[in-house]
């Protein structure tokens, strides 16, 4: 190594950190009194090439300081030897003037270097002195200070770079870990990914489970040691490592486990001297820990701990996500099970209902058939009875037999309705379809009712909105008569005396299919919205059962609740649609109802 450069080359800077002060830099002592001759200083400079300058002190008083360069420059001048070498240094101090830079030893290298670089004087020429707290004064080579500063700048960049690299790999690990949601996979992956950034002998992911730490993933263990063998009790002892981790929520590491009393070493595992435990935290709560070992003593550095700590927070998030996912999957499975169980029950109930409905239909059919015979007999005899002179000749007798006949007729109607329903239920309703002009049919039904029920109840029937030029529909005339008769009777029945029923009929098209649409609108009591569909079910009445004994023609006079079910069956059998509209049920405001029937033209 060349002597000239030795000064700066030999300077050791590796020990410096960002917090280092001037006291950590090499300094030089060269103090002389003011009366010392310049030649003495020159000789010393000659002997010690590292000396950056000289301090001149009179007792405790600092007279001045000058750098090697300033000194040599003065001496090298014409008469320099004459003026300076052979005379006291005080003369040189006087000529150069007080130009040195004084710094405190406690100042950081960074701030000192900044100060020197910012000072207006030519700092490379001026002497740099450090004052220690005890008053001691030393010289520092300005080049060493600058070198130290640039070394620290490099350190900063390196730290920055390390930080960025760590952040990047943590990000990548975070992605890797959250890529999988299955708890078993996530835990295995944690140890695998960790091994990529930090080597270790044995690793465990453990979760707190009551009074134990349960192992959910292991790495580096012999195959015959199973996860459930690695169950660690959390001891009721403040020295217990996990308890310490939970309480401090900070990592703990042991440089030599054999020296730790709270450590239990398994006989079936080789001793790994260093141990590191890092808490896995979720929302501030410690849910488990990462446990790592290394074979050598003091195997984990502070940097390693920080790295594992950063990794642990990523792992904790991934674990928590996987746990939630697990929970949801469980819940889903449970829900699915419950749904299929309920579906099964519903299906069973539905089957039972279907059977019951079938029983009811069978009963209706049987009862209707059974009742028809005796009623026909009764009807025959009653009609004969009516013609007998004994009856004809007596007003009371005539009235009584008349009553019997009306009753029989009403029973007949009910039995016929029951038979219709039975046929609809068993799909045995026969349709004898022929081209039918609805305006004619509606007119005939209307006329009949005006003469009878509508007239009696003073309910006006208005057919003016029936389009007479309507196309013919292909339909069974008897069934159509039954349908519209039923709807008109209902309209009159549920409209108070003096009301009005308006019938409209027009051609329309739905999805290019031509239909005839008939609307029967009344000014009656209306229908509650919740009943608009239910009224088409058989035996459904919104009215009170108590009114059923009242006359068939009467306002709100009850029926068996079969009329609209039959109407729906007839319309369906013709490929049409029936529905009701109403603003609601109100016997005072009388919102009215409208029944629509749509029948295909072709
Ligand atoms: P019901 O034999 O009771 O008249 P329906 O099947 O013909 O049986 O009608 C079922 C129920 O629908 C009736 O009890 C009645 O409450 C209601 N309803 C039918 N038509 C009308 C209408 N035009 N206005 C108000 N309510 C009606």
Coordinates of C-alpha atoms and ligand atoms in Angstrom, one line a residue:
X1 CA 0.0 0.0 0.0
X2 CA 1.4 3.4 -0.9
X3 CA 2.1 5.5 2.1
X4 CA 0.6 8.7 0.5
X5 CA -2.8 7.2 0.4
X6 CA -2.6 5.1 3.5
X7 CA -4.5 7.7 5.6
X8 CA -7.9 7.4 4.0
X9 CA -7.5 3.8 2.9
X10 CA -6.8 2.4 6.3
X11 CA -9.8 4.1 7.8
X12 CA -12.2 1.5 9.1
X13 CA -15.8 2.7 8.6
X14 CA -17.8 -0.6 8.7
X15 CA -18.7 -0.1 12.4
X16 CA -20.5 3.2 11.6
X17 CA -24.3 3.4 11.7
X18 CA -26.7 6.3 11.0
X19 CA -26.6 7.2 14.6
X20 CA -22.7 7.4 14.9
X21 CA -21.2 10.6 16.1
X22 CA -17.9 12.4 15.5
X23 CA -16.5 10.5 18.6
X24 CA -16.7 7.3 16.5
X25 CA -14.3 8.7 13.9
X26 CA -10.5 8.5 14.2
X27 CA -9.1 11.7 15.5
X28 CA -5.6 13.0 16.0
X29 CA -3.9 14.8 18.9
X30 CA -1.3 17.4 18.0
X31 CA -1.3 20.3 20.4
X32 CA 1.5 22.8 20.7
X33 CA 2.0 25.9 22.7
X34 CA 2.2 29.3 20.8
X35 CA 5.9 29.7 21.4
X36 CA 6.8 26.4 19.7
X37 CA 8.9 27.0 16.5
X38 CA 7.4 26.3 13.1
X39 CA 10.2 23.8 12.4
X40 CA 9.0 21.6 15.2
X41 CA 5.6 21.4 13.6
X42 CA 7.1 20.7 10.2
X43 CA 9.2 17.9 11.6
X44 CA 6.1 16.3 13.1
X45 CA 4.2 16.6 9.9
X46 CA 7.1 15.0 8.1
X47 CA 7.1 12.1 10.6
X48 CA 3.3 11.5 10.7
X49 CA 1.7 11.8 7.3
X50 CA -1.8 11.0 8.8
X51 CA -1.7 14.2 10.9
X52 CA -4.3 16.5 9.4
X53 CA -3.2 19.7 11.2
X54 CA -2.1 21.3 14.4
X55 CA -3.9 22.9 17.4
X56 CA -2.2 25.8 19.2
X57 CA -3.1 26.1 22.8
X58 CA -2.0 28.4 25.5
X59 CA -2.9 26.5 28.7
X60 CA -6.6 25.9 28.5
X61 CA -7.1 28.6 25.9
X62 CA -7.4 27.7 22.3
X63 CA -5.2 30.1 20.3
X64 CA -6.0 28.7 16.9
X65 CA -5.5 25.7 14.5
X66 CA -4.3 25.2 11.0
X67 CA -4.3 22.4 8.6
X68 CA -1.2 20.6 7.2
X69 CA -2.0 22.1 3.8
X70 CA -2.3 25.7 5.2
X71 CA 1.0 25.2 7.0
X72 CA 2.9 23.8 4.0
X73 CA 1.5 26.6 1.8
X74 CA 2.8 29.3 4.1
X75 CA 6.2 27.6 4.5
X76 CA 6.5 27.1 0.7
X77 CA 6.2 30.9 0.0
X78 CA 9.2 33.2 -0.7
X79 CA 10.9 33.8 2.7
X80 CA 8.5 31.2 4.1
X81 CA 11.3 29.2 5.8
X82 CA 12.7 32.5 7.1
X83 CA 9.4 33.8 8.4
X84 CA 7.7 30.7 9.7
X85 CA 10.0 27.8 10.3
X86 CA 12.4 29.7 12.5
X87 CA 9.9 31.6 14.5
X88 CA 7.0 30.6 16.9
X89 CA 3.8 29.3 15.5
X90 CA 1.9 32.1 17.1
X91 CA 3.1 34.3 14.1
X92 CA 1.6 31.9 11.6
X93 CA -1.7 31.8 13.6
X94 CA -1.8 35.6 13.4
X95 CA -1.1 35.6 9.7
X96 CA -3.6 32.9 8.7
X97 CA -6.2 34.2 11.1
X98 CA -8.8 32.1 13.0
X99 CA -10.1 30.0 10.1
X100 CA -10.5 26.5 11.7
X101 CA -13.9 24.8 12.0
X102 CA -14.8 23.6 15.5
X103 CA -17.4 20.8 16.0
X104 CA -18.8 18.9 19.0
X105 CA -17.9 15.3 19.4
X106 CA -21.5 14.4 20.2
X107 CA -22.7 15.6 16.8
X108 CA -23.7 12.9 14.3
X109 CA -21.4 12.3 11.4
X110 CA -24.3 13.2 9.1
X111 CA -25.0 16.6 10.6
X112 CA -21.3 17.4 11.0
X113 CA -20.6 16.6 7.3
X114 CA -23.6 18.7 6.3
X115 CA -22.3 21.6 8.3
X116 CA -18.8 21.4 6.9
X117 CA -20.1 21.1 3.3
X118 CA -22.3 24.1 3.8
X119 CA -19.6 26.3 5.4
X120 CA -18.6 29.2 3.1
X121 CA -14.9 28.8 3.7
X122 CA -12.7 26.5 1.6
X123 CA -13.2 23.6 4.1
X124 CA -10.6 21.4 2.4
X125 CA -7.9 23.9 3.5
X126 CA -9.2 24.6 7.0
X127 CA -8.4 22.6 10.0
X128 CA -11.3 20.6 11.5
X129 CA -11.3 20.3 15.3
X130 CA -13.6 18.3 17.6
X131 CA -14.3 19.4 21.1
X132 CA -15.1 16.6 23.5
X133 CA -17.4 17.1 26.5
X134 CA -14.3 17.0 28.9
X135 CA -12.8 20.0 27.0
X136 CA -10.3 17.8 25.2
X137 CA -9.6 19.0 21.6
X138 CA -8.6 16.8 18.7
X139 CA -8.2 17.1 14.9
X140 CA -10.2 15.2 12.3
X141 CA -9.2 14.7 8.7
X142 CA -11.9 16.4 6.6
X143 CA -11.6 13.7 4.0
X144 CA -12.3 11.0 6.6
X145 CA -15.5 12.9 7.5
X146 CA -16.6 13.1 3.9
X147 CA -15.8 9.5 3.3
X148 CA -17.8 8.5 6.4
X149 CA -20.7 10.5 5.2
X150 CA -20.7 8.8 1.8
X151 CA -20.4 5.4 3.5
X152 CA -23.5 6.3 5.5
X153 CA -25.4 7.4 2.4
X154 CA -24.6 4.0 0.9
X155 CA -25.9 2.4 4.0
X156 CA -29.2 4.3 3.7
X157 CA -29.6 3.2 0.1
X158 CA -28.9 -0.4 1.1
X159 CA -31.4 -0.3 3.9
X160 CA -34.0 1.3 1.6
X161 CA -33.3 -1.4 -1.0
X162 CA -33.6 -4.2 1.6
X163 CA -36.8 -2.7 2.8
X164 CA -38.2 -2.5 -0.7
X165 CA -37.2 -6.1 -1.4
X166 CA -38.7 -7.2 1.9
X167 CA -42.0 -5.3 1.1
X168 CA -42.0 -6.9 -2.3
X169 CA -41.5 -10.4 -1.1
X170 CA -44.0 -9.9 1.6
X171 CA -46.5 -8.7 -1.0
X172 CA -45.8 -11.8 -3.1
X173 CA -46.1 -14.0 -0.1
X174 CA -49.4 -12.3 0.9
X175 CA -50.7 -13.1 -2.6
X176 CA -49.4 -16.6 -2.5
X177 CA -51.0 -17.3 0.8
X178 CA -54.3 -15.7 0.1
X179 CA -54.4 -17.6 -3.2
X180 CA -55.5 -20.6 -1.3
X181 CA -58.4 -20.5 1.1
X182 CA -58.4 -24.1 2.4
X183 CA -57.1 -24.0 5.9
X184 CA -54.9 -27.1 5.6
X185 CA -53.2 -25.8 2.5
X186 CA -52.7 -22.3 3.8
X187 CA -50.9 -23.6 6.9
X188 CA -48.6 -25.8 4.9
X189 CA -47.8 -23.0 2.5
X190 CA -46.9 -20.6 5.3
X191 CA -44.0 -22.8 6.4
X192 CA -43.0 -23.4 2.8
X193 CA -43.0 -19.7 1.8
X194 CA -41.2 -18.7 5.0
X195 CA -38.5 -21.2 4.1
X196 CA -37.9 -19.3 0.9
X197 CA -37.0 -16.1 2.7
X198 CA -35.4 -17.5 5.8
X199 CA -33.8 -20.8 6.5
X200 CA -34.7 -22.8 9.6
X201 CA -34.4 -26.3 10.8
X202 CA -37.8 -27.0 12.2
X203 CA -40.9 -24.9 11.9
X204 CA -44.5 -25.0 13.4
X205 CA -47.6 -23.1 12.9
X206 CA -49.6 -23.3 16.1
X207 CA -53.0 -22.0 17.2
X208 CA -54.1 -21.4 20.7
X209 CA -56.9 -23.8 21.6
X210 CA -58.0 -23.4 25.2
X211 CA -55.2 -24.3 27.4
X212 CA -53.1 -25.7 24.6
X213 CA -51.1 -24.7 21.6
X214 CA -52.3 -27.0 18.8
X215 CA -50.0 -27.7 15.8
X216 CA -51.7 -27.1 12.5
X217 CA -48.6 -27.4 10.3
X218 CA -45.1 -28.6 10.7
X219 CA -41.9 -28.7 8.7
X220 CA -38.6 -30.3 9.2
X221 CA -39.9 -32.9 11.7
X222 CA -39.4 -36.6 11.3
X223 CA -42.4 -38.3 9.6
X224 CA -43.3 -40.4 12.6
X225 CA -43.9 -37.3 14.8
X226 CA -47.5 -36.4 14.0
X227 CA -49.2 -33.0 14.4
X228 CA -51.2 -34.2 17.4
X229 CA -48.0 -35.2 19.1
X230 CA -46.9 -31.6 19.0
X231 CA -49.5 -30.3 21.5
X232 CA -48.0 -27.9 23.9
X233 CA -49.8 -26.9 27.2
X234 CA -49.9 -23.2 27.9
X235 CA -48.7 -23.3 31.4
X236 CA -50.1 -21.2 34.2
X237 CA -46.7 -19.7 34.7
X238 CA -45.6 -16.2 33.7
X239 CA -42.3 -17.6 32.4
X240 CA -44.1 -19.8 29.9
X241 CA -42.9 -18.6 26.5
X242 CA -46.3 -18.6 24.8
X243 CA -47.8 -16.8 27.8
X244 CA -45.1 -14.2 27.4
X245 CA -45.8 -13.9 23.7
X246 CA -49.5 -13.5 24.3
X247 CA -48.9 -10.8 27.0
X248 CA -46.2 -8.8 25.2
X249 CA -47.6 -9.6 21.7
X250 CA -44.0 -9.4 20.6
X251 CA -41.6 -12.1 19.3
X252 CA -39.4 -13.9 21.8
X253 CA -36.1 -15.7 20.9
X254 CA -33.7 -17.8 22.8
X255 CA -30.1 -18.0 21.8
X256 CA -29.6 -21.2 23.7
X257 CA -32.7 -23.2 24.7
X258 CA -30.6 -25.4 27.0
X259 CA -30.0 -22.4 29.2
X260 CA -33.7 -21.6 29.5
X261 CA -35.6 -23.2 32.4
X262 CA -39.0 -23.0 30.8
X263 CA -37.8 -25.0 27.8
X264 CA -38.7 -28.7 27.5
X265 CA -36.7 -30.6 25.0
X266 CA -38.2 -33.6 23.4
X267 CA -36.0 -36.7 23.6
X268 CA -36.9 -37.8 20.1
X269 CA -35.6 -34.6 18.5
X270 CA -32.0 -33.4 18.1
X271 CA -31.3 -30.3 20.1
X272 CA -31.6 -27.1 18.0
X273 CA -30.1 -24.4 20.2
X274 CA -31.8 -21.3 18.9
X275 CA -35.6 -20.8 19.0
X276 CA -37.8 -18.0 17.7
X277 CA -41.5 -17.6 18.5
X278 CA -43.4 -15.0 16.6
X279 CA -47.1 -14.2 17.5
X280 CA -49.8 -14.6 14.9
X281 CA -52.1 -11.6 15.6
X282 CA -55.5 -10.9 14.3
X283 CA -57.2 -7.6 15.3
X284 CA -54.7 -7.2 18.1
X285 CA -55.4 -10.6 19.6
X286 CA -52.7 -13.3 19.6
X287 CA -54.3 -16.4 18.0
X288 CA -51.2 -18.5 17.7
X289 CA -47.5 -18.5 16.9
X290 CA -44.9 -19.3 14.4
X291 CA -42.2 -21.4 16.1
X292 CA -38.8 -21.8 14.4
X293 CA -35.5 -23.4 15.4
X294 CA -32.0 -23.3 14.2
X295 CA -29.3 -25.8 15.1
X296 CA -26.6 -23.3 16.1
X297 CA -26.6 -21.1 19.2
X298 CA -27.7 -17.5 18.7
X299 CA -28.9 -18.4 15.3
X300 CA -31.5 -15.7 14.8
X301 CA -30.4 -12.1 14.3
X302 CA -32.6 -9.1 14.9
X303 CA -33.1 -8.8 11.2
X304 CA -34.4 -12.4 11.1
X305 CA -36.8 -11.6 13.8
X306 CA -38.1 -8.6 12.0
X307 CA -38.5 -10.6 8.8
X308 CA -40.4 -13.4 10.5
X309 CA -42.5 -10.8 12.3
X310 CA -43.5 -9.2 9.0
X311 CA -44.1 -12.6 7.5
X312 CA -46.2 -13.5 10.6
X313 CA -48.6 -10.7 10.0
X314 CA -49.2 -11.8 6.4
X315 CA -49.6 -15.4 7.6
X316 CA -52.1 -14.3 10.3
X317 CA -54.3 -12.6 7.7
X318 CA -54.2 -15.7 5.4
X319 CA -55.0 -17.9 8.3
X320 CA -57.9 -15.8 9.4
X321 CA -59.3 -15.7 5.8
X322 CA -59.0 -19.5 5.6
X323 CA -60.7 -19.9 9.0
X324 CA -63.6 -17.7 7.9
X325 CA -63.8 -19.6 4.6
X326 CA -63.9 -22.8 6.5
X327 CA -66.6 -21.6 8.7
X328 CA -68.7 -20.4 5.7
X329 CA -68.2 -23.7 4.0
X330 CA -69.4 -25.6 7.1
X331 CA -72.3 -23.3 7.4
X332 CA -73.2 -23.7 3.8
X333 CA -73.0 -27.5 4.0
X334 CA -75.2 -27.3 7.1
X335 CA -77.7 -25.1 5.3
X336 CA -77.8 -27.3 2.3
X337 CA -78.5 -30.2 4.6
X338 CA -81.3 -28.3 6.3
X339 CA -82.8 -27.2 3.0
X340 CA -82.9 -30.8 1.6
X341 CA -84.3 -32.0 4.9
X342 CA -87.1 -29.3 4.7
X343 CA -87.7 -30.1 1.0
X344 CA -88.1 -33.7 2.0
X345 CA -90.6 -32.8 4.7
X346 CA -92.4 -30.4 2.3
X347 CA -92.7 -33.1 -0.3
X348 CA -94.1 -35.4 2.2
X349 CA -96.6 -32.9 3.4
X350 CA -97.5 -32.2 -0.3
X351 CA -98.0 -35.8 -0.9
X352 CA -100.3 -36.1 2.1
X353 CA -102.2 -33.0 0.9
X354 CA -102.5 -34.5 -2.6
X355 CA -103.9 -37.7 -1.1
X356 CA -106.4 -35.7 1.0
X357 CA -107.5 -33.7 -2.0
X358 CA -108.0 -36.8 -3.9
X359 CA -110.0 -38.3 -1.1
X360 CA -112.1 -35.1 -1.0
X361 CA -112.7 -35.2 -4.8
X362 CA -113.6 -38.8 -4.6
X363 CA -116.0 -38.0 -1.8
X364 CA -117.6 -35.2 -3.7
X365 CA -118.1 -37.4 -6.8
X366 CA -119.6 -40.2 -4.8
X367 CA -121.8 -37.9 -2.7
X368 CA -123.0 -36.1 -5.8
X369 CA -123.9 -39.3 -7.6
X370 CA -125.5 -40.8 -4.5
X371 CA -127.6 -37.7 -3.8
X372 CA -128.7 -37.3 -7.4
X373 CA -131.0 -40.4 -7.3
X374 CA -133.1 -39.6 -4.2
X375 CA -133.3 -36.0 -5.3
X376 CA -134.6 -37.0 -8.7
X377 CA -137.2 -39.2 -7.0
X378 CA -138.1 -36.3 -4.6
X379 CA -138.4 -33.9 -7.5
X380 CA -140.7 -36.2 -9.5
X381 CA -143.0 -36.8 -6.6
X382 CA -143.1 -33.1 -5.6
X383 CA -144.0 -32.1 -9.1
X384 CA -146.9 -34.6 -9.1
X385 CA -147.9 -33.4 -5.7
X386 CA -148.1 -29.8 -7.0
X387 CA -150.7 -30.8 -9.7
X388 CA -153.0 -32.5 -7.2
X389 CA -156.3 -30.7 -6.5
X390 CA -155.8 -30.9 -2.7
X391 CA -152.7 -28.8 -3.1
X392 CA -153.9 -26.6 -5.9
X393 CA -157.1 -25.9 -4.0
X394 CA -155.4 -24.8 -0.8
X395 CA -153.2 -21.7 -0.6
X396 CA -151.1 -22.9 2.3
X397 CA -150.6 -26.4 0.8
X398 CA -149.6 -24.8 -2.5
X399 CA -147.0 -22.6 -0.8
X400 CA -145.5 -25.5 1.1
X401 CA -145.2 -27.7 -1.9
X402 CA -143.8 -24.7 -3.9
X403 CA -141.1 -24.3 -1.1
X404 CA -140.2 -28.0 -1.4
X405 CA -139.8 -27.6 -5.2
X406 CA -137.5 -24.5 -4.8
X407 CA -135.4 -26.3 -2.3
X408 CA -135.1 -29.3 -4.5
X409 CA -134.0 -27.1 -7.5
X410 CA -131.4 -25.4 -5.3
X411 CA -130.1 -28.8 -4.2
X412 CA -130.0 -29.9 -7.8
X413 CA -127.9 -26.9 -8.8
X414 CA -125.4 -27.7 -5.9
X415 CA -125.2 -31.3 -6.9
X416 CA -124.6 -30.4 -10.5
X417 CA -121.8 -28.0 -9.4
X418 CA -120.3 -30.8 -7.3
X419 CA -120.4 -33.1 -10.4
X420 CA -118.8 -30.4 -12.5
X421 CA -116.0 -30.1 -10.0
X422 CA -115.5 -33.8 -9.8
X423 CA -115.3 -34.0 -13.6
X424 CA -112.8 -31.1 -13.6
X425 CA -110.7 -32.8 -10.9
X426 CA -110.6 -36.1 -12.7
X427 CA -110.1 -34.4 -16.1
X428 CA -113.3 -36.0 -17.4
X429 CA -115.1 -32.8 -18.4
X430 CA -116.2 -33.3 -22.0
X431 CA -116.1 -30.4 -24.4
X432 CA -118.3 -30.3 -27.5
X433 CA -116.7 -27.3 -29.2
X434 CA -118.3 -25.5 -32.1
X435 CA -117.9 -21.9 -33.5
X436 CA -119.7 -19.7 -31.1
X437 CA -120.7 -16.0 -31.3
X438 CA -120.2 -14.7 -27.8
X439 CA -122.3 -11.5 -28.2
X440 CA -125.4 -13.6 -28.9
X441 CA -124.7 -15.9 -26.0
X442 CA -124.1 -13.0 -23.6
X443 CA -127.2 -11.3 -24.8
X444 CA -129.3 -14.4 -24.1
X445 CA -127.9 -15.0 -20.6
X446 CA -128.4 -11.2 -19.9
X447 CA -132.0 -11.2 -21.0
X448 CA -132.8 -14.2 -18.8
X449 CA -131.2 -12.6 -15.7
X450 CA -132.8 -9.2 -16.3
X451 CA -136.2 -11.0 -16.3
X452 CA -135.2 -12.8 -13.1
X453 CA -132.6 -12.1 -10.5
X454 CA -131.3 -8.8 -11.8
X455 CA -134.7 -7.4 -12.2
X456 CA -135.7 -8.4 -8.7
X457 CA -132.6 -6.9 -7.2
X458 CA -132.8 -3.8 -9.4
X459 CA -129.3 -4.3 -10.7
X460 CA -128.9 -2.8 -14.2
X461 CA -127.1 -5.0 -16.8
X462 CA -125.3 -3.0 -19.5
X463 CA -124.1 -4.8 -22.6
X464 CA -123.4 -1.7 -24.7
X465 CA -119.6 -2.3 -24.6
X466 CA -120.0 -5.7 -26.3
X467 CA -118.6 -5.6 -29.8
X468 CA -121.2 -7.2 -32.0
X469 CA -118.8 -7.9 -34.8
X470 CA -116.6 -10.1 -32.6
X471 CA -115.1 -13.2 -34.3
X472 CA -116.5 -16.6 -33.4
X473 CA -114.7 -18.6 -30.8
X474 CA -114.4 -22.4 -30.9
X475 CA -116.2 -23.4 -27.6
X476 CA -118.7 -25.6 -25.9
X477 CA -122.0 -23.6 -25.9
X478 CA -123.4 -25.2 -22.7
X479 CA -120.1 -24.7 -20.8
X480 CA -119.9 -21.1 -22.0
X481 CA -123.4 -20.5 -20.9
X482 CA -122.6 -21.9 -17.4
X483 CA -119.4 -19.8 -17.3
X484 CA -120.9 -16.4 -18.1
X485 CA -124.2 -17.1 -16.2
X486 CA -122.1 -17.9 -13.1
X487 CA -120.0 -14.8 -13.5
X488 CA -123.0 -12.5 -14.0
X489 CA -124.9 -14.1 -11.1
X490 CA -121.8 -13.4 -8.9
X491 CA -121.6 -9.8 -10.1
X492 CA -125.3 -9.3 -9.3
X493 CA -125.0 -11.2 -6.0
X494 CA -122.2 -9.1 -4.7
X495 CA -123.6 -5.7 -5.8
X496 CA -126.2 -4.0 -3.6
X497 CA -129.7 -3.3 -5.0
X498 CA -129.7 -0.4 -7.5
X499 CA -126.2 -1.1 -8.7
X500 CA -124.9 -1.8 -12.2
X501 CA -123.1 -4.6 -14.0
X502 CA -121.3 -3.6 -17.2
X503 CA -120.3 -6.3 -19.7
X504 CA -117.6 -5.5 -22.4
X505 CA -116.2 -7.8 -25.1
X506 CA -113.5 -7.0 -27.6
X507 CA -110.9 -8.7 -29.7
X508 CA -107.2 -8.5 -28.6
X509 CA -103.9 -10.2 -29.3
X510 CA -101.3 -11.6 -26.9
X511 CA -98.0 -12.5 -28.5
X512 CA -99.7 -12.3 -31.9
X513 CA -102.4 -14.8 -30.8
X514 CA -105.9 -13.4 -31.3
X515 CA -108.2 -13.6 -28.3
X516 CA -111.7 -12.5 -27.4
X517 CA -111.6 -10.8 -24.0
X518 CA -114.8 -10.4 -22.0
X519 CA -115.0 -8.2 -18.9
X520 CA -117.8 -8.3 -16.4
X521 CA -117.5 -5.3 -14.1
X522 CA -119.8 -4.6 -11.2
X523 CA -120.3 -1.8 -8.6
X524 CA -120.3 -4.2 -5.7
X525 CA -118.4 -4.8 -2.5
X526 CA -115.2 -5.7 -4.2
X527 CA -112.6 -8.3 -3.3
X528 CA -109.6 -8.0 -0.9
X529 CA -106.3 -8.2 -2.7
X530 CA -105.2 -11.3 -0.8
X531 CA -108.3 -13.2 -2.1
X532 CA -108.0 -12.3 -5.8
X533 CA -106.5 -15.6 -6.6
X534 CA -107.9 -17.7 -3.8
X535 CA -111.5 -17.2 -4.9
X536 CA -110.8 -19.5 -7.9
X537 CA -110.1 -22.4 -5.5
X538 CA -113.0 -24.7 -4.8
X539 CA -114.9 -24.2 -1.6
X540 CA -113.4 -20.8 -1.1
X541 CA -115.7 -18.0 0.1
X542 CA -114.7 -14.6 1.4
X543 CA -118.2 -14.1 2.9
X544 CA -119.5 -15.3 6.2
X545 CA -120.7 -18.9 6.5
X546 CA -123.7 -17.6 8.5
X547 CA -125.1 -16.0 5.3
X548 CA -125.2 -19.4 3.6
X549 CA -128.7 -20.1 4.6
X550 CA -129.9 -16.9 2.8
X551 CA -131.4 -17.2 -0.6
X552 CA -129.3 -17.8 -3.6
X553 CA -130.5 -14.7 -5.3
X554 CA -130.0 -12.4 -2.3
X555 CA -127.3 -9.8 -1.9
X556 CA -124.2 -11.7 -0.8
X557 CA -126.3 -14.8 -0.7
X558 CA -124.0 -17.7 0.0
X559 CA -123.1 -20.5 -2.3
X560 CA -120.9 -23.6 -1.8
X561 CA -117.9 -21.7 -3.1
X562 CA -117.7 -23.8 -6.3
X563 CA -118.8 -21.3 -9.0
X564 CA -115.4 -19.7 -9.7
X565 CA -113.5 -23.0 -9.5
X566 CA -115.8 -24.4 -12.2
X567 CA -115.4 -21.2 -14.2
X568 CA -111.6 -21.5 -14.0
X569 CA -111.8 -25.2 -15.0
X570 CA -114.0 -24.4 -18.0
X571 CA -111.8 -21.5 -19.2
X572 CA -108.7 -23.7 -18.8
X573 CA -110.3 -26.5 -20.7
X574 CA -110.7 -24.0 -23.6
X575 CA -107.1 -22.9 -23.5
X576 CA -108.0 -19.5 -22.0
X577 CA -107.4 -17.5 -18.9
X578 CA -109.6 -16.0 -16.1
X579 CA -108.7 -13.5 -13.5
X580 CA -110.2 -10.9 -11.2
X581 CA -109.3 -7.3 -10.5
X582 CA -110.6 -5.1 -7.7
X583 CA -109.5 -2.1 -5.8
X584 CA -110.3 -3.9 -2.5
X585 CA -113.2 -5.0 -0.3
X586 CA -115.4 -2.2 1.1
X587 CA -119.1 -2.6 1.6
X588 CA -119.6 1.2 2.0
X589 CA -117.4 2.7 -0.7
X590 CA -118.3 -0.2 -3.1
X591 CA -115.1 -0.3 -5.2
X592 CA -116.5 -3.0 -7.4
X593 CA -114.9 -6.0 -9.1
X594 CA -114.1 -6.9 -12.6
X595 CA -113.7 -10.5 -13.9
X596 CA -111.8 -11.0 -17.2
X597 CA -112.1 -14.1 -19.4
X598 CA -109.8 -14.5 -22.4
X599 CA -110.6 -17.2 -24.9
X600 CA -108.6 -18.0 -28.0
X601 CA -110.3 -17.2 -31.3
X602 CA -109.0 -20.1 -33.3
Ligands
LIG1 P1 -120.0 -18.7 -4.2 O1 -120.8 -20.0 -4.4 O2 -119.6 -18.5 -2.7 O3 -120.5 -17.6 -4.9 P2 -117.8 -18.6 -6.0 O4 -116.8 -19.6 -6.4 O5 -118.7 -18.2 -7.1 O6 -118.6 -19.2 -4.8 O7 -117.1 -17.3 -5.5 C1 -116.2 -17.4 -4.4 C2 -116.1 -16.2 -3.6 O8 -115.7 -15.1 -4.4 C3 -117.5 -15.7 -3.1 O9 -117.8 -16.3 -1.9 C4 -117.3 -14.2 -3.0 O10 -116.8 -13.9 -1.7 C5 -116.2 -13.9 -4.0 N1 -116.8 -13.3 -5.2 C6 -117.1 -13.9 -6.4 N2 -117.6 -13.0 -7.3 C7 -117.6 -11.8 -6.7 C8 -117.9 -10.4 -7.1 N3 -118.4 -10.2 -8.4 N4 -117.8 -9.4 -6.2 C9 -117.3 -9.7 -5.0 N5 -116.9 -10.9 -4.5 C10 -117.1 -11.9 -5.4

